[in-house]
CSV table of C-alpha atoms and ligand atoms in Angstrom, one decimal:
chain,number,residue,atom,x,y,z
A,274,MET,CA,-58.7,17.8,-28.7
A,275,LYS,CA,-56.8,16.1,-31.6
A,276,THR,CA,-57.4,17.0,-35.3
A,277,VAL,CA,-55.8,15.4,-38.3
A,278,SER,CA,-56.6,15.9,-42.0
A,279,ALA,CA,-55.9,14.3,-45.3
A,280,SER,CA,-56.6,15.4,-48.9
A,281,ALA,CA,-56.9,13.7,-52.3
A,282,PRO,CA,-57.0,15.2,-55.8
A,283,GLY,CA,-59.5,15.0,-58.6
A,284,LYS,CA,-58.7,13.1,-61.8
A,285,ILE,CA,-59.3,13.1,-65.6
A,286,ILE,CA,-59.3,10.1,-67.9
A,287,LEU,CA,-57.1,10.9,-70.9
A,288,LEU,CA,-57.9,7.8,-72.9
A,289,GLY,CA,-59.8,4.6,-72.4
A,290,GLU,CA,-62.9,5.2,-70.3
A,291,HIS,CA,-65.7,2.6,-70.7
A,292,ALA,CA,-63.3,0.3,-72.5
A,293,VAL,CA,-61.4,0.0,-69.2
A,294,VAL,CA,-64.5,-1.7,-67.7
A,295,TYR,CA,-64.1,-4.4,-70.4
A,296,ASP,CA,-60.5,-5.1,-69.5
A,297,GLN,CA,-58.8,-2.7,-71.9
A,298,PRO,CA,-56.1,-0.3,-70.7
A,299,ALA,CA,-56.7,3.3,-70.0
A,300,VAL,CA,-54.7,6.4,-69.1
A,301,ALA,CA,-55.6,8.9,-66.3
A,302,VAL,CA,-53.9,11.8,-64.6
A,303,PRO,CA,-54.5,13.5,-61.3
A,304,VAL,CA,-56.0,17.0,-61.1
A,305,SER,CA,-54.2,18.3,-58.0
A,306,GLN,CA,-55.7,21.7,-58.2
A,307,VAL,CA,-59.1,20.5,-56.9
A,308,GLN,CA,-59.1,18.5,-53.7
A,309,ALA,CA,-61.3,16.6,-51.3
A,310,THR,CA,-60.3,17.1,-47.6
A,311,ALA,CA,-61.3,15.1,-44.6
A,312,TRP,CA,-60.7,16.2,-41.0
A,313,ILE,CA,-61.0,13.9,-38.0
A,314,THR,CA,-61.5,15.7,-34.7
A,315,SER,CA,-61.7,13.9,-31.4
A,316,ALA,CA,-64.8,14.6,-29.4
A,317,PRO,CA,-63.9,13.9,-25.8
A,318,ASP,CA,-67.2,15.2,-24.4
A,319,ALA,CA,-69.3,13.0,-26.7
A,320,ALA,CA,-70.6,9.5,-25.7
A,321,PRO,CA,-67.9,6.8,-26.3
A,322,GLU,CA,-67.9,5.4,-29.8
A,323,SER,CA,-70.1,8.1,-31.2
A,324,ILE,CA,-69.1,9.2,-34.7
A,325,PHE,CA,-70.6,12.3,-36.3
A,326,ILE,CA,-70.3,13.1,-40.0
A,327,ASN,CA,-70.4,16.6,-41.3
A,328,ALA,CA,-70.5,17.0,-45.0
A,329,PRO,CA,-72.4,20.3,-45.8
A,330,GLN,CA,-71.9,20.0,-49.6
A,331,VAL,CA,-74.0,16.8,-49.7
A,332,GLN,CA,-76.3,18.1,-46.9
A,333,ILE,CA,-75.2,15.5,-44.4
A,334,SER,CA,-74.8,16.4,-40.7
A,335,SER,CA,-75.6,13.3,-38.8
A,336,PRO,CA,-74.4,10.6,-36.4
A,337,ILE,CA,-73.0,7.8,-38.5
A,338,ASN,CA,-75.5,5.4,-36.9
A,339,GLU,CA,-78.4,7.2,-38.5
A,340,LEU,CA,-76.9,6.7,-42.0
A,341,ALA,CA,-77.3,3.4,-43.9
A,342,PRO,CA,-74.1,1.4,-43.6
A,343,ASP,CA,-73.7,1.5,-47.4
A,344,GLN,CA,-74.1,5.2,-47.5
A,345,PRO,CA,-70.7,6.0,-49.3
A,346,LEU,CA,-69.3,8.3,-46.5
A,347,ALA,CA,-70.3,5.9,-43.7
A,348,ALA,CA,-69.1,2.9,-45.7
A,349,ALA,CA,-65.6,4.5,-46.1
A,350,VAL,CA,-65.5,5.0,-42.3
A,351,TRP,CA,-66.6,1.5,-41.5
A,352,LEU,CA,-64.2,-0.1,-44.0
A,353,ALA,CA,-61.3,1.9,-42.8
A,354,LEU,CA,-62.0,1.3,-39.1
A,355,SER,CA,-62.3,-2.4,-39.8
A,356,ARG,CA,-59.0,-2.5,-41.7
A,357,LEU,CA,-57.3,-0.6,-38.9
A,358,HIS,CA,-58.7,-3.1,-36.4
A,359,ILE,CA,-60.5,-0.3,-34.4
A,360,THR,CA,-63.4,-2.1,-32.8
A,361,GLN,CA,-64.3,0.5,-30.2
A,362,PRO,CA,-63.4,3.9,-31.6
A,363,PRO,CA,-63.2,7.0,-29.4
A,364,ALA,CA,-65.8,9.6,-30.2
A,365,PHE,CA,-64.9,11.7,-33.2
A,366,THR,CA,-66.3,14.0,-35.9
A,367,LEU,CA,-65.5,13.6,-39.6
A,368,THR,CA,-65.8,16.9,-41.5
A,369,LEU,CA,-65.6,16.9,-45.3
A,370,GLN,CA,-65.0,19.7,-47.8
A,371,SER,CA,-64.3,19.3,-51.5
A,372,ASP,CA,-63.9,21.6,-54.4
A,373,ILE,CA,-64.1,18.7,-56.9
A,374,PRO,CA,-67.4,19.1,-58.9
A,375,ILE,CA,-69.8,16.2,-58.0
A,376,ALA,CA,-71.1,13.8,-60.7
A,377,ALA,CA,-68.9,15.5,-63.4
A,378,GLY,CA,-66.3,12.8,-64.2
A,379,LEU,CA,-63.6,14.3,-62.0
A,380,GLY,CA,-63.5,11.5,-59.4
A,381,SER,CA,-65.1,13.3,-56.5
A,382,GLY,CA,-66.4,10.1,-54.9
A,383,ALA,CA,-63.1,8.3,-55.0
A,384,ALA,CA,-61.2,11.4,-53.8
A,385,THR,CA,-63.6,11.7,-50.8
A,386,SER,CA,-63.1,8.0,-49.9
A,387,VAL,CA,-59.3,8.3,-50.2
A,388,ALA,CA,-59.2,11.4,-48.0
A,389,ILE,CA,-61.4,9.7,-45.3
A,390,ILE,CA,-59.3,6.5,-45.3
A,391,ARG,CA,-56.0,8.4,-45.0
A,392,ALA,CA,-57.3,10.8,-42.3
A,393,LEU,CA,-58.5,7.8,-40.2
A,394,SER,CA,-55.2,5.9,-40.6
A,395,ARG,CA,-53.4,9.1,-39.5
A,396,PHE,CA,-55.8,9.6,-36.6
A,397,PHE,CA,-55.1,6.1,-35.3
A,398,ASN,CA,-51.3,6.5,-36.1
A,399,GLN,CA,-51.2,3.6,-38.5
A,400,SER,CA,-49.7,3.8,-42.0
A,401,LEU,CA,-51.6,2.1,-44.8
A,402,PRO,CA,-49.7,1.4,-48.0
A,403,GLU,CA,-51.1,3.0,-51.2
A,404,GLU,CA,-52.3,-0.4,-52.5
A,405,GLU,CA,-54.5,-0.8,-49.4
A,406,VAL,CA,-55.9,2.8,-49.5
A,407,SER,CA,-56.8,2.2,-53.1
A,408,ALA,CA,-58.3,-1.2,-52.4
A,409,LEU,CA,-60.5,0.2,-49.6
A,410,ALA,CA,-61.6,3.2,-51.8
A,411,PHE,CA,-62.4,0.6,-54.5
A,412,GLU,CA,-64.9,-1.1,-52.2
A,413,VAL,CA,-66.7,2.2,-51.7
A,414,GLU,CA,-66.6,2.8,-55.5
A,415,LYS,CA,-68.5,-0.4,-55.9
A,416,ILE,CA,-71.3,1.2,-53.9
A,417,HIS,CA,-71.3,4.4,-56.0
A,418,HIS,CA,-70.9,2.7,-59.4
A,419,GLY,CA,-71.9,-1.0,-59.4
A,420,HIS,CA,-69.1,-2.3,-61.6
A,421,PRO,CA,-66.3,0.2,-61.5
A,422,SER,CA,-63.0,-0.5,-63.3
A,423,GLY,CA,-60.9,0.8,-60.4
A,424,ILE,CA,-59.2,3.5,-62.4
A,425,ASP,CA,-60.5,6.4,-60.3
A,426,ASN,CA,-59.3,5.1,-56.9
A,427,THR,CA,-56.0,4.1,-58.5
A,428,VAL,CA,-55.0,7.5,-60.1
A,429,ILE,CA,-56.3,9.4,-57.1
A,430,THR,CA,-54.5,7.3,-54.5
A,431,TRP,CA,-51.1,7.5,-56.3
A,432,GLU,CA,-51.6,11.1,-57.5
A,433,LYS,CA,-49.5,10.3,-60.6
A,434,PRO,CA,-50.3,9.7,-64.3
A,435,VAL,CA,-51.3,6.0,-64.6
A,436,PHE,CA,-51.6,3.4,-67.3
A,437,TYR,CA,-54.3,1.2,-65.8
A,438,GLN,CA,-55.7,-2.2,-66.7
A,439,LYS,CA,-58.1,-4.1,-64.5
A,440,ASN,CA,-56.5,-6.9,-62.4
A,441,LEU,CA,-52.9,-5.9,-63.4
A,442,PRO,CA,-50.4,-4.0,-61.3
A,443,VAL,CA,-50.7,-0.3,-61.8
A,444,GLU,CA,-48.1,1.3,-64.1
A,445,LEU,CA,-47.1,4.8,-63.2
A,446,ILE,CA,-46.2,7.0,-66.2
A,447,ASP,CA,-43.1,9.2,-66.0
A,448,ILE,CA,-43.8,12.3,-68.1
A,449,PRO,CA,-41.0,14.3,-69.7
A,450,ALA,CA,-42.9,17.4,-70.5
A,451,PRO,CA,-45.8,19.3,-68.8
A,452,LEU,CA,-49.3,18.4,-69.9
A,453,THR,CA,-51.7,21.3,-69.9
A,454,PHE,CA,-55.4,20.7,-70.0
A,455,VAL,CA,-58.4,23.0,-70.1
A,456,ILE,CA,-61.3,21.2,-68.4
A,457,ALA,CA,-64.8,22.5,-69.2
A,458,ASN,CA,-68.0,21.5,-67.5
A,459,THR,CA,-71.2,21.1,-69.5
A,460,GLY,CA,-73.2,21.7,-66.3
A,461,ILE,CA,-75.1,18.5,-67.0
A,462,SER,CA,-75.0,16.0,-64.1
A,463,ALA,CA,-73.9,12.6,-65.4
A,464,PRO,CA,-74.5,9.6,-63.0
A,465,THR,CA,-71.7,7.1,-63.9
A,466,ALA,CA,-73.6,4.0,-62.7
A,467,LYS,CA,-76.5,4.6,-65.1
A,468,ILE,CA,-74.3,5.4,-68.1
A,469,VAL,CA,-72.1,2.4,-67.5
A,470,MET,CA,-75.3,0.3,-67.3
A,471,ASP,CA,-76.7,1.7,-70.5
A,472,VAL,CA,-73.4,0.8,-72.2
A,473,ARG,CA,-73.6,-2.7,-70.8
A,474,ARG,CA,-77.1,-3.1,-72.3
A,475,ARG,CA,-76.0,-1.8,-75.7
A,476,TYR,CA,-72.9,-4.1,-75.5
A,477,SER,CA,-75.2,-7.1,-74.9
A,478,GLU,CA,-77.2,-6.2,-78.0
A,479,ALA,CA,-74.1,-6.0,-80.3
A,480,PRO,CA,-71.2,-7.7,-78.5
A,481,VAL,CA,-69.0,-8.1,-81.6
A,482,MET,CA,-69.2,-4.5,-82.6
A,483,PHE,CA,-68.6,-3.3,-79.0
A,484,GLU,CA,-65.6,-5.6,-78.6
A,485,GLN,CA,-64.1,-4.2,-81.7
A,486,ILE,CA,-64.6,-0.6,-80.5
A,487,PHE,CA,-63.2,-1.4,-77.1
A,488,SER,CA,-60.2,-3.1,-78.4
A,489,SER,CA,-59.5,-0.2,-80.8
A,490,ILE,CA,-59.8,2.1,-77.7
A,491,GLY,CA,-57.3,-0.2,-75.9
A,492,GLU,CA,-54.9,0.3,-78.8
A,493,ILE,CA,-55.3,4.0,-78.6
A,494,SER,CA,-54.4,4.0,-74.9
A,495,ARG,CA,-51.3,1.9,-75.6
A,496,GLN,CA,-50.2,4.3,-78.3
A,497,GLY,CA,-51.1,7.3,-76.0
A,498,VAL,CA,-48.8,6.1,-73.3
A,499,GLN,CA,-46.0,5.9,-75.8
A,500,ALA,CA,-46.8,9.4,-77.1
A,501,ILE,CA,-46.8,10.8,-73.5
A,502,ARG,CA,-43.4,9.1,-72.7
A,503,ARG,CA,-41.9,10.6,-75.9
A,504,GLY,CA,-43.4,14.0,-75.1
A,505,ASN,CA,-45.3,14.0,-78.5
A,506,LEU,CA,-48.3,16.0,-77.5
A,507,GLU,CA,-49.5,16.5,-81.1
A,508,GLU,CA,-49.8,12.8,-81.4
A,509,LEU,CA,-51.5,12.5,-78.0
A,510,GLY,CA,-54.0,15.1,-79.1
A,511,SER,CA,-54.8,13.1,-82.3
A,512,LEU,CA,-55.3,10.0,-80.2
A,513,MET,CA,-57.7,11.8,-77.9
A,514,ASN,CA,-59.7,12.9,-81.0
A,515,ALA,CA,-59.7,9.3,-82.3
A,516,ASN,CA,-60.9,8.1,-78.8
A,517,GLN,CA,-63.7,10.7,-78.9
A,518,ASP,CA,-64.9,9.2,-82.2
A,519,ARG,CA,-65.1,5.7,-80.6
A,520,LEU,CA,-66.9,7.2,-77.6
A,521,GLU,CA,-69.5,8.8,-79.9
A,522,GLU,CA,-70.0,5.3,-81.6
A,523,ILE,CA,-70.9,3.8,-78.2
A,524,GLY,CA,-73.4,6.5,-77.6
A,525,VAL,CA,-71.9,8.2,-74.5
A,526,SER,CA,-71.2,11.7,-75.9
A,527,SER,CA,-74.0,14.4,-76.1
A,528,PRO,CA,-74.7,17.4,-78.2
A,529,GLU,CA,-73.4,19.7,-75.4
A,530,LEU,CA,-70.1,17.7,-75.2
A,531,ASP,CA,-69.8,17.6,-79.0
A,532,HIS,CA,-70.2,21.3,-79.2
A,533,LEU,CA,-67.6,22.1,-76.5
A,534,ILE,CA,-65.2,19.6,-78.1
A,535,ALA,CA,-65.6,21.2,-81.5
A,536,SER,CA,-65.0,24.6,-80.0
A,537,ALA,CA,-61.8,23.6,-78.3
A,538,ARG,CA,-60.4,22.0,-81.4
A,539,GLN,CA,-61.4,25.1,-83.5
A,540,ALA,CA,-59.7,27.4,-80.9
A,541,GLY,CA,-56.4,25.5,-81.4
A,542,ALA,CA,-56.4,22.5,-78.9
A,543,TRP,CA,-54.2,19.6,-79.9
A,544,GLY,CA,-57.1,17.3,-79.1
A,545,ALA,CA,-60.3,17.2,-77.1
A,546,LYS,CA,-62.7,14.6,-75.8
A,547,LEU,CA,-65.2,13.8,-73.1
A,548,SER,CA,-63.6,12.5,-69.9
A,549,GLY,CA,-65.3,10.0,-67.5
A,550,ALA,CA,-68.6,8.4,-68.1
A,551,GLY,CA,-69.9,11.0,-70.6
A,552,LYS,CA,-73.5,12.2,-71.4
A,553,GLY,CA,-72.6,15.4,-69.6
A,554,GLY,CA,-70.0,16.2,-67.0
A,555,ASN,CA,-66.6,17.5,-68.2
A,556,MET,CA,-64.7,17.5,-71.5
A,557,ILE,CA,-60.9,18.0,-71.6
A,558,ALA,CA,-58.7,19.7,-74.2
A,559,LEU,CA,-54.9,19.2,-74.4
A,560,VAL,CA,-53.5,22.6,-75.2
A,561,ARG,CA,-50.2,24.6,-75.4
A,562,ALA,CA,-49.8,26.4,-72.1
A,563,GLU,CA,-49.8,29.7,-73.8
A,564,ASP,CA,-53.2,29.0,-75.5
A,565,ALA,CA,-55.0,27.9,-72.3
A,566,SER,CA,-56.8,31.1,-71.5
A,567,LYS,CA,-57.8,31.7,-75.1
A,568,ILE,CA,-59.3,28.2,-75.3
A,569,SER,CA,-61.0,28.6,-71.9
A,570,ASP,CA,-62.6,31.8,-73.2
A,571,SER,CA,-63.9,30.0,-76.3
A,572,LEU,CA,-65.3,27.2,-74.2
A,573,ARG,CA,-67.2,29.6,-71.9
A,574,GLU,CA,-68.5,31.4,-75.0
A,575,ALA,CA,-69.6,28.0,-76.3
A,576,GLY,CA,-71.7,27.4,-73.2
A,577,ALA,CA,-69.4,25.8,-70.6
A,578,VAL,CA,-70.6,26.6,-67.1
A,579,GLN,CA,-67.2,26.4,-65.6
A,580,THR,CA,-63.6,26.0,-67.0
A,581,PHE,CA,-60.3,25.6,-65.4
A,582,THR,CA,-56.8,24.8,-66.5
A,583,THR,CA,-54.5,22.2,-64.9
A,584,THR,CA,-51.0,21.3,-65.7
A,585,VAL,CA,-49.5,17.8,-64.9
A,586,GLN,CA,-45.9,18.5,-64.1
A,587,PRO,CA,-43.0,16.3,-65.4
A,588,SER,CA,-41.8,13.6,-63.1
A,589,PRO,CA,-38.8,15.0,-61.1
A,590,CYS,CA,-36.6,12.2,-62.3
A,591,LEU,CA,-37.1,13.2,-65.9
A,592,LEU,CA,-36.7,17.0,-65.4
A,593,GLY,CA,-33.8,18.2,-67.4
A,594,GLU,CA,-33.9,15.2,-69.8
A,595,LYS,CA,-35.0,15.7,-73.3
B,710,PMV,O1,-67.5,9.2,-64.4
B,710,PMV,P1,-66.2,8.8,-63.8
B,710,PMV,O2,-65.2,9.9,-63.7
B,710,PMV,O3,-66.3,8.1,-62.5
B,710,PMV,O4,-65.5,7.8,-64.8
B,710,PMV,C1,-66.0,6.6,-65.1
B,710,PMV,C2,-65.1,5.9,-66.0
B,710,PMV,C3,-65.7,4.6,-66.6
B,710,PMV,O5,-64.7,4.0,-67.4
B,710,PMV,C4,-66.9,5.0,-67.5
B,710,PMV,C5,-66.2,3.7,-65.5
B,710,PMV,C6,-65.1,3.0,-64.8
B,710,PMV,O6,-65.4,2.5,-63.7
B,710,PMV,O7,-64.0,3.0,-65.2
């Protein structure tokens, strides 16, 4: 019996969500401390070509043929097999496990797809370049989201901070200093596809105003990437706050998010904002490492159902530089 596995991280969007759907740049970083993992195990005793999917967290335990072809887990398998030119696969079981909260703006769907695609390419001893892993995961994202920008599959595949703009080559950001974030969950489930559609409806009612807001967010992302490269975290925090103001203007924040964001700022964060589609899910606060546990405590007191701290480590090539 042969078993292979692959994992992929969660992600947060530092700057630029929603505007990125409208061709503006955005900045995202991986959250390596939470992972989705896929295991492929050969099933020599099962009927040839039978594929079984076991994903207890989403209550799926089923032969793939009993799932709709566009069910996201099945779609990731079919797309990967097709790209790997496997027309008559040997019987196998796909098992999934993830500690990335679902529908919370942390990229759980894209991470699961990337893990499945990588595990299958390993199982069939074929290497797929990052661009292709990301492109296949993007196809699955379209099923989850309708009109995704592609930022989730990109940052999750490369597992590095990215400056991302639709239809342009991905720019990896080298960071000179660690970035520490406290991430706090409102506990409110936030379906990205619906929120993105609501924004599209409001955009169509006031296109000039929305274009202005999106281009101001794009400018914030450009300034943000410079602040990150200079290691100026105070400025990055202010830019996150300015971005949150714009997100409130387009109607994707919520009273619960606003409350957690205010609490994090009051407790000493450099900056705080929602991350992802909004209306619920998670908020993020950029903090001094030594303040993280104090700010986490304040967020839980303010009603967060879960908090965790993540640090994006400096790029190895910049370690030791000022
Ligand atoms: O909710 P998430 O983490 O999938 O993030 C969505 C980010 C949006 O900009 C709102 C949509 C997108 O496809 O970029």
